[in-house]
Coordinates of C-alpha atoms and ligand atoms in Angstrom, one line a residue:
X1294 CA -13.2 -9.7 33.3
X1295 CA -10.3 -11.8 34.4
X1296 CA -8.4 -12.8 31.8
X1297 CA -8.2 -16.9 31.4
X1298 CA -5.0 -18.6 31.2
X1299 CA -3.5 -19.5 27.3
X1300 CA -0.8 -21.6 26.3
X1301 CA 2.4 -19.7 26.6
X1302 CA 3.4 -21.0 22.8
X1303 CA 2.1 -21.3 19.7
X1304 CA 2.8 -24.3 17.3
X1305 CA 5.4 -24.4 14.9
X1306 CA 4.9 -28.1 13.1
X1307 CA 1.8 -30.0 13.0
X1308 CA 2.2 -33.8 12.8
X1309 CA -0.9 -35.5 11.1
X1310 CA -3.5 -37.8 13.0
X1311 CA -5.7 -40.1 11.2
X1312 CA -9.0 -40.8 11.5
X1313 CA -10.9 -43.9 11.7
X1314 CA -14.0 -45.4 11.4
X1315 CA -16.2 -47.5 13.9
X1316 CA -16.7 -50.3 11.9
X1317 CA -12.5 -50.4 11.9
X1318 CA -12.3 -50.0 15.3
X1319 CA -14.5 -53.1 16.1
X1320 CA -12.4 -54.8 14.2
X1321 CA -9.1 -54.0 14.7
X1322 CA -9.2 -53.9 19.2
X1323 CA -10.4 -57.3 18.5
X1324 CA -7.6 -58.2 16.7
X1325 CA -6.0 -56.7 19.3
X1326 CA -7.0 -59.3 21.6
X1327 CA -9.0 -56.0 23.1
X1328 CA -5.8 -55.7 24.5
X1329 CA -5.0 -51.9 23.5
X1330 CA -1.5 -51.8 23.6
X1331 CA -1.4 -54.0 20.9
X1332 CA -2.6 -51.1 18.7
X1333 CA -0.1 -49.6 16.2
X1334 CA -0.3 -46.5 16.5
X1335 CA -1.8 -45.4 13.1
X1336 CA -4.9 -47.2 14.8
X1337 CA -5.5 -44.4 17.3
X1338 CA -6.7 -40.8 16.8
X1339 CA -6.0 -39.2 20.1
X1340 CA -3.6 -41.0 22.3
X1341 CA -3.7 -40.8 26.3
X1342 CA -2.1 -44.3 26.9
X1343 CA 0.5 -42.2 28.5
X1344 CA 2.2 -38.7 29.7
X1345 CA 6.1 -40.5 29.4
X1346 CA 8.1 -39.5 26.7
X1347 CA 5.1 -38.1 24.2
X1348 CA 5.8 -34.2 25.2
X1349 CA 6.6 -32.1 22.5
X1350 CA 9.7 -29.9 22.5
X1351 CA 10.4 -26.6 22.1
X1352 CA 12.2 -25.1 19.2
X1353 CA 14.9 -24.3 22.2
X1354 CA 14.9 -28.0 22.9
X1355 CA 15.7 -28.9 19.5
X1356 CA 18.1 -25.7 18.8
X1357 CA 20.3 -27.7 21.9
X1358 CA 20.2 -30.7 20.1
X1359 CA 22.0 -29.2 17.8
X1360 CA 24.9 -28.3 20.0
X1361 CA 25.0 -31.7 22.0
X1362 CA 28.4 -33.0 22.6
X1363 CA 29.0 -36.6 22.0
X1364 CA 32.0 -37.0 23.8
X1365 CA 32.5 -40.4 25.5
X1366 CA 34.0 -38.4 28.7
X1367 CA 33.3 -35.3 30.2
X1368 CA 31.1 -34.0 27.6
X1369 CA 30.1 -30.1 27.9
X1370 CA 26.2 -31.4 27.7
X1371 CA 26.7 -33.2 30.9
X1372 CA 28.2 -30.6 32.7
X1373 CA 25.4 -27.9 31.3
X1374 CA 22.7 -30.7 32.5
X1375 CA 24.7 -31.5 36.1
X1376 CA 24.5 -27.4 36.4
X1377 CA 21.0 -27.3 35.9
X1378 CA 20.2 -30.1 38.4
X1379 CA 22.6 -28.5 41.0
X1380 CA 20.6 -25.0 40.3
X1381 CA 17.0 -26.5 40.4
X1382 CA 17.0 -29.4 43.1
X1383 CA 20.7 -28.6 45.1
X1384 CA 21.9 -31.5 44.4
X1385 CA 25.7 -31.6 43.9
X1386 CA 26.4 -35.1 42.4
X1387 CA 24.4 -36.6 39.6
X1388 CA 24.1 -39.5 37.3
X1389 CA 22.5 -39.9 33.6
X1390 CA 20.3 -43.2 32.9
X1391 CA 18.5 -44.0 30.2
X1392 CA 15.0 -43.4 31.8
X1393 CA 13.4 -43.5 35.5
X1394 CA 13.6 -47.7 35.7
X1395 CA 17.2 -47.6 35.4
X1396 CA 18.2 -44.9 37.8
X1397 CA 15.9 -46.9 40.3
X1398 CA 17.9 -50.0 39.2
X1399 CA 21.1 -48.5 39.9
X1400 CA 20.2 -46.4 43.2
X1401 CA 18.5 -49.4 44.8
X1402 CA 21.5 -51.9 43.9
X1403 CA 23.3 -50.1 46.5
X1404 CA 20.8 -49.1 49.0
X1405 CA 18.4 -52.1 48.9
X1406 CA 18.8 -55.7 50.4
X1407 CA 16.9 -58.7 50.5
X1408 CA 14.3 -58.5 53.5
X1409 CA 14.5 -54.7 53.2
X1410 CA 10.9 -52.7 53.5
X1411 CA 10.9 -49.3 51.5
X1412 CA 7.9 -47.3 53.2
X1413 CA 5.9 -44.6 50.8
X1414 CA 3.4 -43.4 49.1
X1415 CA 2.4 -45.5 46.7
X1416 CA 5.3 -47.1 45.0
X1417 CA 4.8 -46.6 40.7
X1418 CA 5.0 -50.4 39.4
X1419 CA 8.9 -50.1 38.4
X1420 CA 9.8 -48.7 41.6
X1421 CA 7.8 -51.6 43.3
X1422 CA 9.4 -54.1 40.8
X1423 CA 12.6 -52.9 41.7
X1424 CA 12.3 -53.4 45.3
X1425 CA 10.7 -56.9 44.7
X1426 CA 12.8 -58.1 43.0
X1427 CA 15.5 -57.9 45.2
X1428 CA 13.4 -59.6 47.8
X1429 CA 12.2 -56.6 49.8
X1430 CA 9.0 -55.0 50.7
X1431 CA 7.1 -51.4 48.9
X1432 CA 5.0 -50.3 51.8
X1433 CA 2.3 -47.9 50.8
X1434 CA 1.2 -45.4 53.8
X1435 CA -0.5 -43.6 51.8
X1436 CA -3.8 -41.1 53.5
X1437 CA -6.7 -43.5 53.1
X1438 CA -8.6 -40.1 51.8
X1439 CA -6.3 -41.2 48.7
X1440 CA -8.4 -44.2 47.9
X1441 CA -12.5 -42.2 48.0
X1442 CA -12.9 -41.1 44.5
X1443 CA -15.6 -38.5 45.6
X1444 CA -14.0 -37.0 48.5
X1445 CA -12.0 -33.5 48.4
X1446 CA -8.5 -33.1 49.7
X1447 CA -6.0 -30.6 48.8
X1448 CA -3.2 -33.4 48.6
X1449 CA -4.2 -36.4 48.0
X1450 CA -0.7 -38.0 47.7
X1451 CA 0.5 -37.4 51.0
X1452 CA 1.7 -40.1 53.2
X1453 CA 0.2 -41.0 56.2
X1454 CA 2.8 -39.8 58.9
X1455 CA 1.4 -41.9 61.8
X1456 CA 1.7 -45.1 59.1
X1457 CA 5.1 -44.3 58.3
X1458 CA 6.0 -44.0 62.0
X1459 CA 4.6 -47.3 62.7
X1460 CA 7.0 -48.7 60.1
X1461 CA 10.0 -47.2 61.5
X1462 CA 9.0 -47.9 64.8
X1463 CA 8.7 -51.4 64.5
X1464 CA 11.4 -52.6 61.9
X1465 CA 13.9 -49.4 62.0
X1466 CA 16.4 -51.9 61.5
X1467 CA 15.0 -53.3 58.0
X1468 CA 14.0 -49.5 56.6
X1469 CA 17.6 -48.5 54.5
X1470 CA 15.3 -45.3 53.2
X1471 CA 11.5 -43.4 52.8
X1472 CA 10.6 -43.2 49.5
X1473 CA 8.2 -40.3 48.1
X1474 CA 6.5 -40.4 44.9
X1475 CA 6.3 -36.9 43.2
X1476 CA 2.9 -36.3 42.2
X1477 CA 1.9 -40.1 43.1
X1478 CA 0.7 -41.2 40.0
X1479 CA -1.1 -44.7 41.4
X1480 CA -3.6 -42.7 43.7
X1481 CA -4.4 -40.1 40.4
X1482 CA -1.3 -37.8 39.9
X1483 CA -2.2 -36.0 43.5
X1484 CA 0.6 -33.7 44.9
X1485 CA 2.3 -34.4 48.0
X1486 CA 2.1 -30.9 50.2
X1487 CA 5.5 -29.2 51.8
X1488 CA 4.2 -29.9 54.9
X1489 CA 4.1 -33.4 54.4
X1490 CA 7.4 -33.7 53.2
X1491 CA 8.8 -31.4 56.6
X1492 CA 7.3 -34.0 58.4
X1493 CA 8.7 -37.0 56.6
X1494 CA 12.0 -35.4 56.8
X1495 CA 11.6 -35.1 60.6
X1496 CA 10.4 -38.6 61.1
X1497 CA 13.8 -39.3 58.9
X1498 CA 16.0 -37.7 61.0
X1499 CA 14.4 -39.6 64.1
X1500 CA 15.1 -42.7 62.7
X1501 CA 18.7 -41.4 60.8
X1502 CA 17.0 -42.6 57.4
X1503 CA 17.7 -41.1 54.2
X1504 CA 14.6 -39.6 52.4
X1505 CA 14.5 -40.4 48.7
X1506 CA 12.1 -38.6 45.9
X1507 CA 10.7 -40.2 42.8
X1508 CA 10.4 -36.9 41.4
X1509 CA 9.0 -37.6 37.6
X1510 CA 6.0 -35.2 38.0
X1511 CA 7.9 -32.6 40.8
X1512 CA 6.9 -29.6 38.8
X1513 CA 3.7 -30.7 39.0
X1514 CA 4.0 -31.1 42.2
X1515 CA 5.2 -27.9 42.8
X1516 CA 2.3 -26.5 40.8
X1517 CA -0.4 -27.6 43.6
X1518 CA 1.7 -26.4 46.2
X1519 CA 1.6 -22.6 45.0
X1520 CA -1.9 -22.9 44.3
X1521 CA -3.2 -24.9 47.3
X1522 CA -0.9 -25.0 50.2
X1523 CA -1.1 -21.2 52.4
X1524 CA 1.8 -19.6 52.4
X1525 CA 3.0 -20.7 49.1
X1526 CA 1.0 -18.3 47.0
X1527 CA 3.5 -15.5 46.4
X1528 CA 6.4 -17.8 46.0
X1529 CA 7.9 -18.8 42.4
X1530 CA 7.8 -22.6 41.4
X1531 CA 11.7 -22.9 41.4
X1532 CA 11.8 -21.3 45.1
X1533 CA 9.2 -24.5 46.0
X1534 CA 10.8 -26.9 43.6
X1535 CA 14.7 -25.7 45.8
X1536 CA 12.5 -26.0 49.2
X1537 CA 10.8 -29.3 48.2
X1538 CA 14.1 -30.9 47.6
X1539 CA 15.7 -29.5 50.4
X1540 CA 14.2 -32.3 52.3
X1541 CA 15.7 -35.2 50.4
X1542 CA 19.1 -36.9 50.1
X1543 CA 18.7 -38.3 46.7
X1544 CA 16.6 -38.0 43.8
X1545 CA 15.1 -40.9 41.1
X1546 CA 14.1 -39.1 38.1
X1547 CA 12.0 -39.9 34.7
X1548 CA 13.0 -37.3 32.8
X1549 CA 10.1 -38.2 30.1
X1550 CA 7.7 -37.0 32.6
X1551 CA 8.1 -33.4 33.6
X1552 CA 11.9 -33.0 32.2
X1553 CA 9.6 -32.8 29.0
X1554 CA 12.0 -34.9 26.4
X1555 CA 11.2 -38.2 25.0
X1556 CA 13.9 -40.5 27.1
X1557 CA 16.2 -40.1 29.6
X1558 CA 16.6 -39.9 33.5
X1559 CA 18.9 -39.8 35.9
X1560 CA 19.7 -39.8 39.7
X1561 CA 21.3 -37.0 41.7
X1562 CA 22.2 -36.8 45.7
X1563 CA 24.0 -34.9 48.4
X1564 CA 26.5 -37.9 49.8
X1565 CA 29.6 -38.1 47.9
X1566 CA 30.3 -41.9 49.2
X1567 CA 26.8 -42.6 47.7
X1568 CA 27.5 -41.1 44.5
X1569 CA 30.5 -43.0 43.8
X1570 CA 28.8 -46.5 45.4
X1571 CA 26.3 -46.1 42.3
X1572 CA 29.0 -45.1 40.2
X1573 CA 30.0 -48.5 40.0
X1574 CA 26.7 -49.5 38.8
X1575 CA 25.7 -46.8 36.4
X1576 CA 28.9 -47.9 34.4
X1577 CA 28.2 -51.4 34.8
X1578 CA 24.2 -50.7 33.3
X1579 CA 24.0 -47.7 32.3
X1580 CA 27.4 -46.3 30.6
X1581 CA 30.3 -44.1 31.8
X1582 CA 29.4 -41.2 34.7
X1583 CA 29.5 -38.2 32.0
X1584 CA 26.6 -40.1 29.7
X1585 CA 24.7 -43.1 31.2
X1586 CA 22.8 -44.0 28.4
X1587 CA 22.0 -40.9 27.2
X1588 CA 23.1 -39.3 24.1
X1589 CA 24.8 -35.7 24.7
X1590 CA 22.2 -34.1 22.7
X1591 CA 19.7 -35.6 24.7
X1592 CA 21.4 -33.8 27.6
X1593 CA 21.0 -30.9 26.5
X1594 CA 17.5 -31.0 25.8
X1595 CA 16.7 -32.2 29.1
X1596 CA 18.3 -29.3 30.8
X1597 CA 16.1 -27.2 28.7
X1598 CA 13.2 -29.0 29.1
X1599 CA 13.6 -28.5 32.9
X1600 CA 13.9 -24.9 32.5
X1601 CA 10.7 -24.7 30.6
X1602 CA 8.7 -26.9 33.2
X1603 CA 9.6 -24.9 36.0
X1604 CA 7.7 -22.0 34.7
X1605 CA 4.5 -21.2 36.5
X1606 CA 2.9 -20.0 32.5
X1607 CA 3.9 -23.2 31.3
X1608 CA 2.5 -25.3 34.6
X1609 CA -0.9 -23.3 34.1
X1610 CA -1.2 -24.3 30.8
X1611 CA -0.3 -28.0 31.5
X1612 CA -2.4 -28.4 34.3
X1613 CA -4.9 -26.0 33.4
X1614 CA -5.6 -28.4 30.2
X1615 CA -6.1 -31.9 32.4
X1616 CA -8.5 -29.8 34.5
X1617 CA -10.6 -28.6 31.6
X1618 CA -11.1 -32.5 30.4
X1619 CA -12.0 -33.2 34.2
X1620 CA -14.5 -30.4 34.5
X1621 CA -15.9 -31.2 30.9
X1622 CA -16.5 -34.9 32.0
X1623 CA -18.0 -34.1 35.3
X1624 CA -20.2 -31.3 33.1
X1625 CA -21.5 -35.1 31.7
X1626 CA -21.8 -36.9 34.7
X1627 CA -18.9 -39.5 34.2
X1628 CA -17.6 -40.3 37.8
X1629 CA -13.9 -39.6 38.1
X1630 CA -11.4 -39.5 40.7
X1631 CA -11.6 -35.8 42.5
X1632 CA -10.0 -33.5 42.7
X1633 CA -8.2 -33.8 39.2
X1634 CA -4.6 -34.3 39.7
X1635 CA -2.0 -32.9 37.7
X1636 CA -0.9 -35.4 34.9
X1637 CA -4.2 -37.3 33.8
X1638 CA -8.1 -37.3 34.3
X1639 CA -8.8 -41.0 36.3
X1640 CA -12.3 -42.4 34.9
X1641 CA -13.7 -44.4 37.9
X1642 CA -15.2 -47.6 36.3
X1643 CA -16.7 -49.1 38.9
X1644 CA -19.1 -46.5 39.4
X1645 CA -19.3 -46.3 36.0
X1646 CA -20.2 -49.2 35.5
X1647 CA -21.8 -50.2 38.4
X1648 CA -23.9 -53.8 37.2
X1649 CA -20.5 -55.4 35.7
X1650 CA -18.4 -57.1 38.6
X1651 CA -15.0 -56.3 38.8
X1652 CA -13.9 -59.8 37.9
X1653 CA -15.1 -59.3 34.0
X1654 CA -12.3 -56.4 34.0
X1655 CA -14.5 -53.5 33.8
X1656 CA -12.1 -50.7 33.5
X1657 CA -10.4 -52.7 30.8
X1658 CA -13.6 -52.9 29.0
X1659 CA -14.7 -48.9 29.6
X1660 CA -10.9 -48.7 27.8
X1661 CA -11.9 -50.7 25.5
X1662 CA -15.3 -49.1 24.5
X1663 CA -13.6 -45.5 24.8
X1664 CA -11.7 -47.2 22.1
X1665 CA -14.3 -48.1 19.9
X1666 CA -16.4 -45.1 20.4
X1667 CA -13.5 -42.5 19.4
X1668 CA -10.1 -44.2 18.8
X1669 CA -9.0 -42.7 22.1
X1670 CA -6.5 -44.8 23.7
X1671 CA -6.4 -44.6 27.6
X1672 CA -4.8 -47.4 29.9
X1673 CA -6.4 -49.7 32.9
X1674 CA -5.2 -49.2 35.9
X1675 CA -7.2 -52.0 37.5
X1676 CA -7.3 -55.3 38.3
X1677 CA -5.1 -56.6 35.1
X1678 CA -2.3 -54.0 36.4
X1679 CA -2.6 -55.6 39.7
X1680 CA -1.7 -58.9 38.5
X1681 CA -2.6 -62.1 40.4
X1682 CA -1.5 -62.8 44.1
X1683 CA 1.4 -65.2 43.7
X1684 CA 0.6 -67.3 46.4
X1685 CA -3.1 -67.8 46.2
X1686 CA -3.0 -67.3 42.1
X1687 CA -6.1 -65.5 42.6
X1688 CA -6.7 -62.3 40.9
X1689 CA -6.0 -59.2 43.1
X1690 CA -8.7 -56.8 43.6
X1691 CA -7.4 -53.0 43.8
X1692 CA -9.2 -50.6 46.0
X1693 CA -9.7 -48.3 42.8
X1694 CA -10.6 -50.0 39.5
X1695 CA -9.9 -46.8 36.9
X1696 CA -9.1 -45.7 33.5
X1697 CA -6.2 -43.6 33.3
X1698 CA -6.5 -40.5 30.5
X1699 CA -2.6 -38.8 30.7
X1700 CA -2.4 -35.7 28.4
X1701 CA 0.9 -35.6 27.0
X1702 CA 2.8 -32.6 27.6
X1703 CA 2.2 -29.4 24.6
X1704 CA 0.9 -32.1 21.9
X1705 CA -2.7 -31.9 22.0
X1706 CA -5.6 -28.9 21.9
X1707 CA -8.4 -28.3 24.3
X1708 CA -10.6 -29.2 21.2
X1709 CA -8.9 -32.8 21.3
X1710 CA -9.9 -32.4 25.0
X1711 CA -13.6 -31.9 24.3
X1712 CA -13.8 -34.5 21.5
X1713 CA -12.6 -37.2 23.9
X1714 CA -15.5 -35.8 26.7
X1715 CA -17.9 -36.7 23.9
X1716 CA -16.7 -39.8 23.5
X1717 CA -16.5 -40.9 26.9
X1718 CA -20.1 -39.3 27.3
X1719 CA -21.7 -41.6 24.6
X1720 CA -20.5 -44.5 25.9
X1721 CA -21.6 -43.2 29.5
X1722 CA -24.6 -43.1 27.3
X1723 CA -25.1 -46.7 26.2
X1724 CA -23.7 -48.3 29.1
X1725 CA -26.6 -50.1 30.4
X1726 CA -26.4 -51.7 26.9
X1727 CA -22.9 -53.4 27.9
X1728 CA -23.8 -56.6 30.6
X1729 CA -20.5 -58.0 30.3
X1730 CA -16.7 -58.0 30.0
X1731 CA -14.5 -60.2 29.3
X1732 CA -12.3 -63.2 30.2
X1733 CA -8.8 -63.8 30.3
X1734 CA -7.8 -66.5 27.3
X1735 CA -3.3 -65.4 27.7
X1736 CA -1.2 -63.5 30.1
X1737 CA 2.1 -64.0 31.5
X1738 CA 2.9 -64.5 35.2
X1739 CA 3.9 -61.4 36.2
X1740 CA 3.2 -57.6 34.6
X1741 CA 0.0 -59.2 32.4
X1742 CA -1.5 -56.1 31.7
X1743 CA 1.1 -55.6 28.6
X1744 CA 0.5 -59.0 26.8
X1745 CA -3.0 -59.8 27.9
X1746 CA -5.3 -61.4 25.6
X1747 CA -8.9 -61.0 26.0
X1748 CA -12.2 -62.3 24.7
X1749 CA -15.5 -60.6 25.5
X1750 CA -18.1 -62.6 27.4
Ligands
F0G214 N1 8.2 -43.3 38.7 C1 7.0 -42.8 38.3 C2 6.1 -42.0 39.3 C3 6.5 -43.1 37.0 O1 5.2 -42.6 36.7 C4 7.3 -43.8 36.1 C5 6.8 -44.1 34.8 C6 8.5 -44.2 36.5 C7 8.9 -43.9 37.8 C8 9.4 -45.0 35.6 O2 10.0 -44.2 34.7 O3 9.1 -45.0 32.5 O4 11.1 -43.5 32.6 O5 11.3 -45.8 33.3 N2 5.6 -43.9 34.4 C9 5.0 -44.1 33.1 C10 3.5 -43.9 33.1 C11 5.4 -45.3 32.4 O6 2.9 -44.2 32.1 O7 3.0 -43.5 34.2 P1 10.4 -44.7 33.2

């Protein structure tokens, strides 16, 4: 018999989780305002809200806190971490931030103007915030196979090359760069294929556009790649993670995603003129060049952490565990997004709940009920993310109206995994029992999802 893959560690501290009862649950999300962010966290058993910053370290990581320099300038942790991106992506110039936001901030307050459109596959929220706000356009060319649920595709975040041409075609002049999300976390953590990203880079160079990666989940990425994409089989994930990259000028990253540490990011690039262009701003919001809002010790960890993710064992493991809650959820006959991608299992609540209409917030209330049925927090990624339109003021329907469940990284077991299957199952269960959802009483103008307050119907 084959033997099946195993975590490549075993744990060393065990941090306690508490347990809670129904009857509290009812209570406390309505306190909530059903809004589930408004949860402390004591509230919830097994916590999915999100893949950022939750990883665990390794006893590595935390050895190199230990020998983090704190120097203001030129501390040795930088120029460990600066090695370690120049080994990993071939980038020669980098810059710390605080996390994946702020390098976008600094990157796009040289690069973007207003008017600008950014073509991509779909933008994440910050990136899309960041180029809004300065009065340019995210467009997503995303494959429209992206937005079936049911249907199979190898990689699912690729962008549409004849979209993206289209772009360029007709507004060259407004495009300053491509942007490629890294798995794409909006369309359900799907990988973007090399072959994709050779023929971004070609449509680039047409058009003498930089190529830019928001590279939070690239190991991930890289992960599919050996294990989908012919010809990739025999080669090791930092061979694809150097050939991926060799396709980009410049890199946003979140290092709380696959840089496995708990905050931090950074940017790195070819173009020396660029780098010192976004010098000027990393000081300005970020701190000086050789720390950018990171501690030293942080630095250090980071560059470990990016060792450790660039490991096919560790990658197996990762992605091996996200897989087993999909295939344990489709065992039950929940419908969610397929095929699995690499970060989080995407519950889709439409189909799930197919008698509610989307305007009572249905994948807000299958959150909700997931909630109550097993203090398991997940996160809507439906029609409260997507905010109102801000012209008509009317709420904005997304294609895919889903529940997000993001493992973090080495924290929880795959009997964690099967406890929050049942769950999900017994409210699969009863859900002809729920005929409504609920109504809007609070929210702000713009990003409503994080202070929305909600009463059922
Ligand atoms: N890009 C992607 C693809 C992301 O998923 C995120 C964050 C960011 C950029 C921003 O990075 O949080 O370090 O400022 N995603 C988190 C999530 C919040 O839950 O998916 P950040």
């Amino acid at each position: 018999m084959e033997l099946p893959y195993a975590e490549p560690f075993k744990i060393k501290m065990v941090e306690h989780i508490r347990k809670s009862t129904f009857e509290e649950r009812v209570r406390w999300i309505k306190d909530a305002r059903y809004n589930l962010f408004n949860l402390s966290s004591d509230k919830v058993f097994i916590d999915l809200l999100t893949d950022s910053g939750t990883g665990a370290m390794s006893d590595k990581q935390w050895a190199e806190l230990m020998l983090g320099d704190e120097s203001y300038a030129g501390a040795s942790s930088y120029y460990k971490l600066k090695q370690t991106i120049h080994d990993i992506f071939g980038f020669k110039h980098f810059l710390p931030t605080h996390q994946g936001r702020a390098a976008e901030n600094v990157l796009f307050s040289v690069l973007v103007k207003e008017g600008d459109m950014i073509p991509g596959n779909s933008h994440f929220d910050t990136t899309k915030g960041h180029i809004e706000f300065r009065r340019a356009h995210a467009i997503d060319c995303t494959i429209d196979e992206a937005f079936d649920t049911t249907l199979y595709h190898s990689f699912k975040g690729n962008v549409d090359i004849e979209k993206l041409e289209k772009v360029l075609k007709e507004h060259h002049q407004r495009v300053p760069f491509i942007i490629v999300t890294l798995t794409n976390n909006t369309a359900g953590g799907q990988p973007v294929s090399i072959e994709n990203l050779r023929e971004i880079r070609r449509v680039a160079d047409r058009y003498q556009k930089m190529v830019i990666f928001d590279s939070a989940r690239f190991a991930e990425n890289a992960y599919f790649i050996k294990t989908r994409e012919k010809g990739y089989e025999n080669r090791s994930i930092r061979e694809i993670v150097k050939e991926m990259f060799s396709y980009a000028d410049a890199m946003t990253m979140s290092s709380k995603k696959d840089g496995i540490v708990n905050i931090g990011g950074f940017i790195a690039m070819r173009d020396e003129k660029l780098f010192k262009q976004a010098t000027i701003y990393n000081i300005m919001f970020e701190g000086y060049i050789t720390y950018g809002g990171m501690a030293g010790r942080d630095m250090n960890a980071l560059a470990q952490g990016l060792h450790e993710s660039t490991t096919f064992e560790y990658l197996e493991s990762r992605i091996g565990q996200v897989h087993y809650l999909g295939q344990k959820l489709k065992e039950f006959g929940i419908p969610i997004q397929e095929p699995v991608g690499g970060h989080a299992v995407f519950v889709d609540a439409l189909k799930f709940f197919p008698h509610i209409p989307q305007s009572e917030y249905v994948a807000q209330l299958l959150a909700v009920e997931l909630y109550i049925e097993g203090g398991v927090r997940g996160v809507e990624i439906g029609t409260l993310l997507a905010d109102r339109d801000p012209i008509t003021g009317q709420d904005r329907y997304p294609k895919l109206e889903m529940v997000r469940l993001a493992i973090p990284r080495r924290v929880y077991t795959n009997n964690h995994m099967e406890y929050v299957a049942v769950a999900l199952k017994n409210v699969y269960d009863r859900r002809n029992e729920l005929k409504r959802g609920f109504k809007i009483v609070y929210e702000a103008p713009i990003l409503r999802h994080f202070t929305v307050e909600l009463e059922r119907l």
